[in-house]
GROMACS .gro file of C-alpha atoms in nm:
model
  220
    1MET     CA    1 -14.807  -2.844   2.357
    2LYS     CA    2 -14.928  -3.145   2.158
    3GLN     CA    3 -15.219  -2.942   2.022
    4LEU     CA    4 -14.982  -2.666   1.914
    5LEU     CA    5 -14.760  -2.915   1.734
    6ASN     CA    6 -15.059  -3.069   1.557
    7SER     CA    7 -15.185  -2.724   1.456
    8ALA     CA    8 -14.846  -2.627   1.318
    9LYS     CA    9 -14.824  -2.955   1.128
   10THR     CA   10 -15.171  -2.902   0.979
   11THR     CA   11 -15.082  -2.546   0.877
   12GLY     CA   12 -14.764  -2.669   0.709
   13VAL     CA   13 -14.956  -2.931   0.511
   14LEU     CA   14 -15.211  -2.674   0.398
   15ARG     CA   15 -14.939  -2.434   0.289
   16SER     CA   16 -14.765  -2.711   0.098
   17ARG     CA   17 -15.086  -2.807  -0.080
   18LEU     CA   18 -15.162  -2.442  -0.157
   19LEU     CA   19 -14.817  -2.387  -0.306
   20THR     CA   20 -14.853  -2.704  -0.511
   21GLY     CA   21 -15.188  -2.584  -0.643
   22VAL     CA   22 -15.044  -2.245  -0.735
   23CYS     CA   23 -14.752  -2.408  -0.917
   24VAL     CA   24 -14.983  -2.641  -1.108
   25LEU     CA   25 -15.209  -2.350  -1.205
   26GLY     CA   26 -14.909  -2.145  -1.316
   27THR     CA   27 -14.782  -2.433  -1.527
   28VAL     CA   28 -15.122  -2.475  -1.693
   29VAL     CA   29 -15.142  -2.102  -1.774
   30LEU     CA   30 -14.785  -2.103  -1.911
   31LEU     CA   31 -14.852  -2.408  -2.127
   32ALA     CA   32 -15.172  -2.250  -2.260
   33ALA     CA   33 -14.986  -1.930  -2.349
   34CYS     CA   34 -14.713  -2.128  -2.527
   35ALA     CA   35 -14.977  -2.325  -2.718
   36ASN     CA   36 -15.147  -2.003  -2.829
   37THR     CA   37 -14.819  -1.858  -2.957
   38SER     CA   38 -14.711  -2.178  -3.131
   39ASN     CA   39 -15.040  -2.191  -3.324
   40ALA     CA   40 -15.018  -1.826  -3.433
   41ARG     CA   41 -15.010  -1.726  -3.800
   42TYR     CA   42 -14.765  -1.453  -3.903
   43TYR     CA   43 -14.799  -1.187  -4.172
   44THR     CA   44 -14.585  -0.908  -4.317
   45LEU     CA   45 -14.683  -0.563  -4.440
   46THR     CA   46 -14.421  -0.574  -4.716
   47GLY     CA   47 -14.618  -0.704  -5.012
   48PRO     CA   48 -14.496  -0.863  -5.336
   49THR     CA   49 -14.550  -0.539  -5.530
   50ALA     CA   50 -14.267  -0.357  -5.350
   51SER     CA   51 -14.025  -0.644  -5.415
   52ALA     CA   52 -14.120  -0.679  -5.782
   53LEU     CA   53 -14.064  -0.314  -5.876
   54THR     CA   54 -13.782  -0.229  -6.114
   55PRO     CA   55 -13.616   0.095  -6.000
   56PRO     CA   56 -13.528   0.356  -6.264
   57ALA     CA   57 -13.167   0.384  -6.377
   58SER     CA   58 -13.002   0.698  -6.240
   59ALA     CA   59 -12.646   0.830  -6.253
   60THR     CA   60 -12.702   1.008  -5.921
   61PRO     CA   61 -12.878   0.787  -5.666
   62LEU     CA   62 -13.130   0.940  -5.430
   63PHE     CA   63 -13.060   0.904  -5.060
   64ILE     CA   64 -13.339   0.899  -4.804
   65GLU     CA   65 -13.348   0.863  -4.428
   66LEU     CA   66 -13.679   0.721  -4.312
   67ALA     CA   67 -13.741   0.776  -3.943
   68PRO     CA   68 -13.934   0.526  -3.729
   69VAL     CA   69 -14.304   0.556  -3.812
   70ALA     CA   70 -14.523   0.715  -3.547
   71VAL     CA   71 -14.829   0.495  -3.495
   72PRO     CA   72 -15.116   0.509  -3.245
   73GLU     CA   73 -15.018   0.333  -2.922
   74ARG     CA   74 -15.298   0.076  -2.956
   75LEU     CA   75 -15.135  -0.053  -3.276
   76ALA     CA   76 -14.776  -0.067  -3.148
   77ARG     CA   77 -14.772  -0.443  -3.096
   78PRO     CA   78 -14.723  -0.758  -3.305
   79GLN     CA   79 -15.083  -0.877  -3.268
   80MET     CA   80 -15.332  -0.776  -3.535
   81VAL     CA   81 -15.592  -0.528  -3.411
   82LEU     CA   82 -15.939  -0.532  -3.565
   83SER     CA   83 -16.185  -0.242  -3.567
   84LYS     CA   84 -16.562  -0.252  -3.591
   85PRO     CA   85 -16.747  -0.073  -3.874
   86ALA     CA   86 -16.804   0.297  -3.802
   87GLY     CA   87 -17.106   0.358  -3.584
   88GLN     CA   88 -17.141  -0.001  -3.466
   89SER     CA   89 -16.898  -0.017  -3.175
   90ALA     CA   90 -16.586   0.146  -3.031
   91GLU     CA   91 -16.456  -0.199  -2.936
   92LEU     CA   92 -16.122  -0.320  -3.072
   93GLU     CA   93 -16.028  -0.686  -3.102
   94LEU     CA   94 -15.672  -0.796  -3.027
   95LEU     CA   95 -15.590  -1.120  -3.210
   96GLU     CA   96 -15.330  -1.341  -3.039
   97GLN     CA   97 -15.346  -1.602  -3.315
   98TYR     CA   98 -15.283  -1.356  -3.601
   99ARG     CA   99 -14.965  -1.152  -3.579
  100TRP     CA  100 -14.725  -0.938  -3.777
  101THR     CA  101 -14.373  -1.077  -3.802
  102SER     CA  102 -14.252  -0.789  -3.583
  103SER     CA  103 -14.416  -0.507  -3.394
  104PHE     CA  104 -14.657  -0.320  -3.622
  105GLU     CA  105 -14.460   0.008  -3.632
  106ASN     CA  106 -14.146  -0.179  -3.743
  107GLU     CA  107 -14.342  -0.365  -4.011
  108MET     CA  108 -14.485  -0.035  -4.133
  109ARG     CA  109 -14.144   0.131  -4.156
  110ASP     CA  110 -13.989  -0.164  -4.342
  111ALA     CA  111 -14.279  -0.180  -4.588
  112LEU     CA  112 -14.268   0.195  -4.661
  113SER     CA  113 -13.891   0.188  -4.700
  114ALA     CA  114 -13.907  -0.101  -4.948
  115GLY     CA  115 -14.187   0.065  -5.146
  116ILE     CA  116 -14.012   0.403  -5.167
  117THR     CA  117 -13.657   0.285  -5.240
  118ASN     CA  118 -13.763   0.028  -5.500
  119ARG     CA  119 -13.970   0.284  -5.689
  120LEU     CA  120 -13.700   0.551  -5.692
  121GLY     CA  121 -13.386   0.341  -5.698
  122ALA     CA  122 -13.304   0.517  -5.372
  123VAL     CA  123 -13.088   0.415  -5.077
  124ASP     CA  124 -13.227   0.426  -4.724
  125VAL     CA  125 -12.925   0.545  -4.527
  126SER     CA  126 -13.097   0.473  -4.196
  127LYS     CA  127 -13.015   0.110  -4.276
  128SER     CA  128 -12.689   0.143  -4.471
  129GLY     CA  129 -12.533   0.466  -4.342
  130ARG     CA  130 -12.412   0.756  -4.555
  131SER     CA  131 -12.095   0.945  -4.641
  132GLN     CA  132 -12.003   1.274  -4.474
  133GLY     CA  133 -12.175   1.568  -4.642
  134GLN     CA  134 -12.398   1.349  -4.857
  135ALA     CA  135 -12.734   1.517  -4.929
  136VAL     CA  136 -13.031   1.317  -4.805
  137TRP     CA  137 -13.407   1.353  -4.785
  138ARG     CA  138 -13.516   1.302  -4.424
  139ILE     CA  139 -13.868   1.160  -4.412
  140ALA     CA  140 -14.089   1.139  -4.104
  141VAL     CA  141 -14.419   0.951  -4.139
  142GLN     CA  142 -14.713   0.953  -3.903
  143LEU     CA  143 -14.988   0.694  -3.929
  144ARG     CA  144 -15.298   0.884  -3.823
  145GLN     CA  145 -15.551   0.608  -3.888
  146PHE     CA  146 -15.537   0.235  -3.955
  147ASP     CA  147 -15.869   0.054  -3.920
  148ALA     CA  148 -15.871  -0.310  -4.028
  149ILE     CA  149 -16.232  -0.430  -4.054
  150GLU     CA  150 -16.259  -0.803  -4.109
  151ASN     CA  151 -16.432  -0.916  -4.431
  152THR     CA  152 -16.484  -0.552  -4.529
  153ARG     CA  153 -16.191  -0.312  -4.581
  154VAL     CA  154 -15.878  -0.145  -4.446
  155ASP     CA  155 -15.887   0.234  -4.397
  156ALA     CA  156 -15.565   0.427  -4.345
  157ALA     CA  157 -15.447   0.788  -4.325
  158PHE     CA  158 -15.084   0.900  -4.341
  159SER     CA  159 -14.903   1.230  -4.309
  160TRP     CA  160 -14.536   1.291  -4.375
  161THR     CA  161 -14.268   1.557  -4.388
  162ALA     CA  162 -13.973   1.555  -4.628
  163ARG     CA  163 -13.673   1.776  -4.552
  164ARG     CA  164 -13.359   1.813  -4.763
  165SER     CA  165 -13.045   1.800  -4.549
  166ASP     CA  166 -12.833   2.038  -4.758
  167THR     CA  167 -13.086   2.309  -4.844
  168GLY     CA  168 -13.327   2.277  -4.552
  169SER     CA  169 -13.626   2.282  -4.788
  170ASN     CA  170 -13.925   2.125  -4.620
  171ALA     CA  171 -14.256   1.985  -4.748
  172VAL     CA  172 -14.556   1.842  -4.565
  173CYS     CA  173 -14.823   1.616  -4.717
  174GLN     CA  174 -15.101   1.382  -4.617
  175TRP     CA  175 -15.292   1.105  -4.787
  176ALA     CA  176 -15.580   0.874  -4.697
  177GLY     CA  177 -15.717   0.568  -4.872
  178SER     CA  178 -15.924   0.254  -4.838
  179GLU     CA  179 -15.880  -0.102  -4.964
  180ALA     CA  180 -16.170  -0.344  -4.995
  181VAL     CA  181 -16.090  -0.696  -4.871
  182GLY     CA  182 -16.246  -1.039  -4.907
  183SER     CA  183 -16.330  -1.283  -4.632
  184GLY     CA  184 -16.071  -1.419  -4.392
  185MET     CA  185 -15.754  -1.295  -4.228
  186ASP     CA  186 -15.532  -1.368  -4.529
  187ALA     CA  187 -15.741  -1.128  -4.737
  188LEU     CA  188 -15.727  -0.868  -4.459
  189ALA     CA  189 -15.346  -0.891  -4.438
  190GLN     CA  190 -15.322  -0.852  -4.817
  191GLY     CA  191 -15.546  -0.545  -4.799
  192ALA     CA  192 -15.314  -0.400  -4.533
  193GLN     CA  193 -15.020  -0.463  -4.766
  194ARG     CA  194 -15.191  -0.287  -5.056
  195ILE     CA  195 -15.289   0.023  -4.858
  196THR     CA  196 -14.935   0.051  -4.718
  197ASP     CA  197 -14.784   0.013  -5.066
  198ARG     CA  198 -15.015   0.285  -5.199
  199ALA     CA  199 -14.888   0.516  -4.924
  200ALA     CA  200 -14.529   0.432  -5.024
  201GLN     CA  201 -14.620   0.516  -5.384
  202MET     CA  202 -14.756   0.857  -5.281
  203ILE     CA  203 -14.443   0.939  -5.079
  204ALA     CA  204 -14.213   0.823  -5.361
  205GLN     CA  205 -14.409   1.030  -5.613
  206HIS     CA  206 -14.380   1.334  -5.386
  207LEU     CA  207 -14.003   1.294  -5.349
  208ALA     CA  208 -13.959   1.254  -5.725
  209THR     CA  209 -14.138   1.582  -5.794
  210LEU     CA  210 -13.959   1.764  -5.511
  211ALA     CA  211 -13.627   1.679  -5.674
  212THR     CA  212 -13.715   1.907  -5.966
  213ASN     CA  213 -13.968   2.139  -5.804
  214PRO     CA  214 -13.929   2.223  -5.432
  215ALA     CA  215 -14.279   2.379  -5.438
  216ALA     CA  216 -14.444   2.071  -5.588
  217PRO     CA  217 -14.798   2.003  -5.460
  218CYS     CA  218 -14.885   1.689  -5.269
  219PRO     CA  219 -14.984   1.386  -5.479
  220ARG     CA  220 -15.347   1.279  -5.486
   0.00000   0.00000   0.00000
């Protein structure tokens, strides 16, 4: 009986020490994760160009409804994702210390909305709402490629559809571009802003021509 009591006591001590070790390890991991997040640098895709634009004066404002942007699943996160140059590696690098201010697809939608509405003097009713029976251009954007290559460039490819709510006229376009960047993550983030703003410019240009010519070709 005494041996059984001693064995049980020893087992209890070992369990207590094991639980203490697990708790300490968990605390260390949690503190490390908090430290990583607190040291992170945050960027936005909405660049200064979109904010500085002066929209054209118009007696009849244009109303758009920009749907959430469809992005590849690997990019749907707040962390920046880096690609390797073509042909070198299929590896992607997820950067915990360099993040967008919100999840990437939300940043992309906000940046495109700002770039389009500021160029056209338009109203994005997906944010403000619209009156009953008000004609609106419904825009759906798909990001087909977005490769951010550190110290090199940002490559992106977009496709979009624009459909008029009152007439049902529909147009589909696509555009791809590349922005050279300097060294460092700040330069890379600025390159991402520029390529996104160029896409907004293409979509805005397309909408402006569709307003007068439903068969207008895609901008280049």
